[in-house]
XYZ file of C-alpha atoms in Angstrom:
335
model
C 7.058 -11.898 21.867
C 9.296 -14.570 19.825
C 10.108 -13.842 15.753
C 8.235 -17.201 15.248
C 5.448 -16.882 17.246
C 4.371 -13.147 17.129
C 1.260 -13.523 18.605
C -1.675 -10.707 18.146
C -0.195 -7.789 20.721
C -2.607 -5.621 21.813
C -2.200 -1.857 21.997
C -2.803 -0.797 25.605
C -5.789 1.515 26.798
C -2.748 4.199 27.637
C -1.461 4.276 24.234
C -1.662 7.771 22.510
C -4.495 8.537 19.915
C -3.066 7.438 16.363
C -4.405 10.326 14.570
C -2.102 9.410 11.518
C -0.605 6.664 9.810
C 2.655 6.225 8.177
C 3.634 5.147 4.025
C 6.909 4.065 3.943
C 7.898 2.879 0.441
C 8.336 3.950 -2.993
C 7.619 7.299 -5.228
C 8.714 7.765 -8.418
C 7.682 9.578 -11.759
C 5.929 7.203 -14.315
C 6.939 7.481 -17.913
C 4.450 5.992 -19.680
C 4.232 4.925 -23.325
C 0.858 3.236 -25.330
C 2.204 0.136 -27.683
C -0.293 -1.648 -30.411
C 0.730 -4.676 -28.840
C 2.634 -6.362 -25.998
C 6.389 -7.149 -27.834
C 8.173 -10.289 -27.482
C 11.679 -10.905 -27.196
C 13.099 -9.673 -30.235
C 10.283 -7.322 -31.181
C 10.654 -4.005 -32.418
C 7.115 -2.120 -31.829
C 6.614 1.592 -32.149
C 4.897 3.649 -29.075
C 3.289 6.633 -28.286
C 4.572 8.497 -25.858
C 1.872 9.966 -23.168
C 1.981 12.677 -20.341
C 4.627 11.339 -17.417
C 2.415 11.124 -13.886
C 3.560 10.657 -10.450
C 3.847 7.306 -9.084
C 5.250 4.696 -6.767
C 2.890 2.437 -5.005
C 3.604 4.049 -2.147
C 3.333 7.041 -2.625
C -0.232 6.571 -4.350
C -1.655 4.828 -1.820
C -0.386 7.827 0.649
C -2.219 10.078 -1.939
C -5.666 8.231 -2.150
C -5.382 7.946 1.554
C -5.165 11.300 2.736
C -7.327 13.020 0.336
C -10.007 11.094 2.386
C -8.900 13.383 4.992
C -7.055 11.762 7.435
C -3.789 13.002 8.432
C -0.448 10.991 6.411
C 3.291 10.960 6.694
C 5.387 9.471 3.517
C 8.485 8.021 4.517
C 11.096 6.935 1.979
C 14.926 6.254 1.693
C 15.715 8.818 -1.268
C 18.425 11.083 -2.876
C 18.424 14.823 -2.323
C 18.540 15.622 -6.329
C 16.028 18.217 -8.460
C 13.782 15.312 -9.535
C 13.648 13.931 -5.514
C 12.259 17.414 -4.532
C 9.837 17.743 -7.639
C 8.297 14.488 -6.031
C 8.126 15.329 -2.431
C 6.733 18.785 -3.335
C 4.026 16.882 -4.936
C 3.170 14.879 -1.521
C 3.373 18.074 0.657
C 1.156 19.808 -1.797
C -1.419 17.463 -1.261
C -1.265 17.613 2.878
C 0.976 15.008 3.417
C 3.963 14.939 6.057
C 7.857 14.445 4.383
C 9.458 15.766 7.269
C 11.314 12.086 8.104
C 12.139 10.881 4.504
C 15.644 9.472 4.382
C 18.110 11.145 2.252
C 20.785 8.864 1.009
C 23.060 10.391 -2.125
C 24.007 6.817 -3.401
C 20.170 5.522 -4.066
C 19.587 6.463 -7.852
C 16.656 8.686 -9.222
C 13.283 7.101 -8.796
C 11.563 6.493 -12.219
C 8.999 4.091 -13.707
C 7.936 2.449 -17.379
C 4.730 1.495 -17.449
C 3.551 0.045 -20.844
C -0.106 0.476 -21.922
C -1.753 -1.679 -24.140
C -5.282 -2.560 -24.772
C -6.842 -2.469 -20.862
C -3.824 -4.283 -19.783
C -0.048 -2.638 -18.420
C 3.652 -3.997 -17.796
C 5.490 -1.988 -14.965
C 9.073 -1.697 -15.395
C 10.456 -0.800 -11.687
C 14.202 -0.231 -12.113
C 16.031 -1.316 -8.558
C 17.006 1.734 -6.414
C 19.691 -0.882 -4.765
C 18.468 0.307 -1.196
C 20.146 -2.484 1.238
C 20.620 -0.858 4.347
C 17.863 2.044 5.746
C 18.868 3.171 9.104
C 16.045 3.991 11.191
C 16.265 7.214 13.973
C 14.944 6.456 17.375
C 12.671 9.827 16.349
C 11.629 7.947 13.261
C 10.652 4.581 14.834
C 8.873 6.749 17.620
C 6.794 8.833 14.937
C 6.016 5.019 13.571
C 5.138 3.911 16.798
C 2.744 6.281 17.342
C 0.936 6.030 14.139
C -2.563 3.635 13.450
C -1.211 1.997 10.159
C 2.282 1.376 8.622
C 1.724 0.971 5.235
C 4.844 -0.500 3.349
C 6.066 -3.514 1.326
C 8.625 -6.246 1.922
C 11.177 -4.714 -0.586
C 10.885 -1.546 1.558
C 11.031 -2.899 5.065
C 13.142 -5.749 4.448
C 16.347 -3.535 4.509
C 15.033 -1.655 7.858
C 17.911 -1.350 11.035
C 18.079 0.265 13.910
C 21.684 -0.021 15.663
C 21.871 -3.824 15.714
C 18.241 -4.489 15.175
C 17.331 -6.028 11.850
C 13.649 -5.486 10.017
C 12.271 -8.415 12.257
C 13.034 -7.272 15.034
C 11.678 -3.186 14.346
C 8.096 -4.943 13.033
C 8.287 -6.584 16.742
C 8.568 -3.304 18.620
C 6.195 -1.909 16.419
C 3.285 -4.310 17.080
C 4.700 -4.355 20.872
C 3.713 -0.344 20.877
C -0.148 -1.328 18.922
C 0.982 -0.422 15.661
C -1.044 -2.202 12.516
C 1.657 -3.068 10.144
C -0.042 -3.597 6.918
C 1.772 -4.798 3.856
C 0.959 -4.751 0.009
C 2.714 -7.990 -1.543
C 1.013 -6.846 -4.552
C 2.585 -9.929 -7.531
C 4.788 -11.235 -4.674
C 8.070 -11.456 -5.493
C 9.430 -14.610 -4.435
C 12.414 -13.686 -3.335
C 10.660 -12.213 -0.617
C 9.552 -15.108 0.501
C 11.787 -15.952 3.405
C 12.304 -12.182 4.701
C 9.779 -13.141 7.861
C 7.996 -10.413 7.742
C 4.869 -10.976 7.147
C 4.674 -13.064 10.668
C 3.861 -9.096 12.014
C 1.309 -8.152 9.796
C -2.124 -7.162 10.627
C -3.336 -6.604 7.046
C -1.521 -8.264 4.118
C -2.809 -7.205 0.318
C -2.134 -9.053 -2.357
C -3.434 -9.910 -6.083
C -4.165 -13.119 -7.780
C -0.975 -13.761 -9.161
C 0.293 -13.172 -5.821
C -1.932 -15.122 -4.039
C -0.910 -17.989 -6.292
C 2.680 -17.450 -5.620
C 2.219 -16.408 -2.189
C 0.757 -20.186 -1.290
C 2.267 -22.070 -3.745
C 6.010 -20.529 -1.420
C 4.511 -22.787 1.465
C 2.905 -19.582 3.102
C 0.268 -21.332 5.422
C -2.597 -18.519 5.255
C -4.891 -19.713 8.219
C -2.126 -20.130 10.407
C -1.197 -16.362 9.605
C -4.898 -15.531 10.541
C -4.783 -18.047 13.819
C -1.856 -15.757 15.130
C -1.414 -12.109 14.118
C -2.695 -11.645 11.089
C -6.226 -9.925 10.868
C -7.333 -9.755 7.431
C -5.774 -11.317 4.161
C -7.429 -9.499 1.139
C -6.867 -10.948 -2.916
C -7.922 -8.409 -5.308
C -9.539 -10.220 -8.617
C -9.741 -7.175 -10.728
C -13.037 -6.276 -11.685
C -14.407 -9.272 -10.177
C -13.380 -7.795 -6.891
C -11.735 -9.158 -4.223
C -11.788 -12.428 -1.690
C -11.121 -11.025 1.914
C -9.459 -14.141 4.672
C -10.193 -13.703 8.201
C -10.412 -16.124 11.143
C -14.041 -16.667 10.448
C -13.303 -18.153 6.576
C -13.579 -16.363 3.039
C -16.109 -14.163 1.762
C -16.029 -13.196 -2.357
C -16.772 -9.726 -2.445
C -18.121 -8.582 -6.381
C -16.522 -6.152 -7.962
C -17.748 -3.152 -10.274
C -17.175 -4.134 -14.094
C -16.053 -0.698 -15.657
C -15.019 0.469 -18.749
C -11.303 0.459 -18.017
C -8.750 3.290 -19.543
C -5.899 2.806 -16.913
C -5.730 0.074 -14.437
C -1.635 1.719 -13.040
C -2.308 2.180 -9.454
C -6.028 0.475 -8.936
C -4.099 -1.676 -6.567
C -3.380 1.077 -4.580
C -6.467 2.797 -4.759
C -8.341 -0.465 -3.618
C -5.304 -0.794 -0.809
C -5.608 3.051 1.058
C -9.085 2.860 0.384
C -9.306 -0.207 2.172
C -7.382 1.087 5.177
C -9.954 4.808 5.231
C -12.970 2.562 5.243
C -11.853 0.165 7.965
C -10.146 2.750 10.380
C -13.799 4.668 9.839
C -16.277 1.563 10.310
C -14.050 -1.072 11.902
C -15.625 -3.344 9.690
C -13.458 -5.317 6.838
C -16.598 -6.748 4.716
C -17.523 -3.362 4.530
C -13.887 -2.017 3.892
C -13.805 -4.496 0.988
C -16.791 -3.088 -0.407
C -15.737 0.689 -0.318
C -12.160 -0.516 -1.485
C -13.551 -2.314 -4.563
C -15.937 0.821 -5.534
C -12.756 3.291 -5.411
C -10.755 0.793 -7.549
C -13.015 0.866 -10.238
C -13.782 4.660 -10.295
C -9.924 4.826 -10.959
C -9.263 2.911 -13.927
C -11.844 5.204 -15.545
C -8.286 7.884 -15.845
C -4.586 7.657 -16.447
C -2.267 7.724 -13.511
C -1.310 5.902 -10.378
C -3.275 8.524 -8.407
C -6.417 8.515 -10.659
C -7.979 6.985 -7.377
C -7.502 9.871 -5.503
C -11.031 11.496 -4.475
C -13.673 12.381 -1.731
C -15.515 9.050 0.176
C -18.912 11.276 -0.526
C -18.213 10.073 -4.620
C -17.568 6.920 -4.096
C -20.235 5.875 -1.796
C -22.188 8.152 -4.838
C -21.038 5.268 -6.922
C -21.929 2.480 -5.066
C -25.474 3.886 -4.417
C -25.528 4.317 -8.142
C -25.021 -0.046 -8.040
C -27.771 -0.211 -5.283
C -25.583 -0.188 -2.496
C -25.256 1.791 0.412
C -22.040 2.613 3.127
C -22.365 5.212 5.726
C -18.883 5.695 6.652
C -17.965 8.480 9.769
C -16.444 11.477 9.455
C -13.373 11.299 10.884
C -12.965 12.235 14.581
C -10.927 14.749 15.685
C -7.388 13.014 16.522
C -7.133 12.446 12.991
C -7.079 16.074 12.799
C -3.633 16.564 13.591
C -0.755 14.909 13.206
């Protein structure tokens, strides 16, 4: 398989059953403050301050994802400090695997500023400086072995393994049937050359993304002619638009009252991922995804999403529509 030509690989009828799947990526505690208004430069505006919650996209969409009940593992390049354990605590309370986080002393403490005002937020990510994250031959195996990696460019991008770059670990991964699924969330332009997304099977992404995404030059039928499975743009509460080889479909949204839209993104993202590992279906992904998005703006928090698939498909009966989703089987169990 070339890096310009990945191709769609194929996991074999002898691979193992992926009874998990991996989040590697970002946690982080959220500071959060409520303004009157959005400043300007030069402003001066007065805040209330509001309960800190845990965060990181990552990290949420690890959250949402296994309280639907499928085994997770959160990966992460981190420091070992007081407020590092206070977050990982968190994750392992909740079910989820920490046993091959990365622990690097020079990466700073992980925190985030979001800024509430009105039904709109501003997210203040501070940069961790994270250039180099060695990856184990144990680590890429527990990868390997997994049905999703769930990450973003600014996480993978710095991924080696001896003298393989991130390019050329996303290969091996969809050589061994991995789904590599990315969130470009805003897209960050500086991403745009990285080359990863040439190995994606799933690539999320907003409108403001989506915008910048193909206004970089990003050709996205050519993605879905080779690897790429499903391109989904979320719209807010107008829902979502998901890409596949077959054309577009516009998939309507739920218009809620919002309090909190921090983390719907992620919500709509892991929700995604339970609904399509479940039905094998991405129309009807799209629909459970956009259902679970809006039941989480209705409370503060990036994990606000985080609740039982019996609720939402509650919710979308309560819109007159109906999802039977399966329970999952029993590889996904154990991890």
């Amino acid at each position: 398989m070339s890096v310009n030509n990945p191709g769609r690989a194929m996991a074999s009828e002898s691979a193992p059953a992926r009874g998990y799947s991996v989040f590697f990526g970002d946690v982080a505690i959220d500071e959060y403050y409520v303004a009157p208004y959005f400043p300007v430069g030069g402003d001066k505006v007065s805040v209330e301050t509001i309960p800190e919650e845990f965060g990181g996209m990552c990290a949420n969409a690890a959250s949402i994802f296994a309280n639907y009940g499928i085994p997770t593992s959160f990966m992460s390049q981190l420091n070992s400090g007081l407020l590092t354990q206070r977050l990982l605590k968190d994750l392992t309370d909740s079910g989820i695997s920490t046993k091959h986080v990365i622990f690097d002393e020079s990466v700073p403490d992980s925190k985030c500023i979001i800024l509430l005002s009105g039904d709109q937020h501003i997210v203040i990510i501070p940069n961790l400086g994270i250039s180099h994250t060695e990856i184990t031959p144990e680590a890429f195996e527990h990868m390997a072995n997994a049905e999703f990696l769930f990450t973003s460019q600014t996480d993978s991008m710095p991924f080696r393994m001896g003298a393989k770059g991130a390019q050329e670990i996303f290969r091996d991964l969809c050589d061994r049937g991995v789904k590599i699924v990315i969130d470009l969330d805003v897209y960050h332009l500086e991403n745009h050359p990285s080359g990863l997304i040439e190995y994606c099977d799933i690539l999320f992404m907003n409108s403001l993304g989506f915008q910048r995404f193909t206004e970089c030059g990003n050709d996205v039928q050519r993605l879905l002619n080779n690897r790429t499975t499903a391109i989904i743009v979320t719209k807010d509460s107008e829902g979502c638009d998901l890409y596949t080889r077959d054309g577009i479909e516009s998939i309507p949204g739920y218009p809620v009252e919002p309090i909190d839209v921090t983390g719907a993104g992620d919500t709509f993202s892991s929700s995604f991922l339970y609904a399509y590992s479940t039905t094998n279906d991405l129309a009807a992904a799209a629909r459970f995804a956009n259902a679970a998005a809006a039941l989480s703006i209705g409370k503060v928090g990036g994990r606000a999403g985080r609740t039982e698939a019996a609720t939402v498909r509650a919710f979308m009966a309560e819109q007159g529509e109906r999802l039977e989703l399966t329970t999952p089987s029993p590889q996904h169990r154990s991890m």
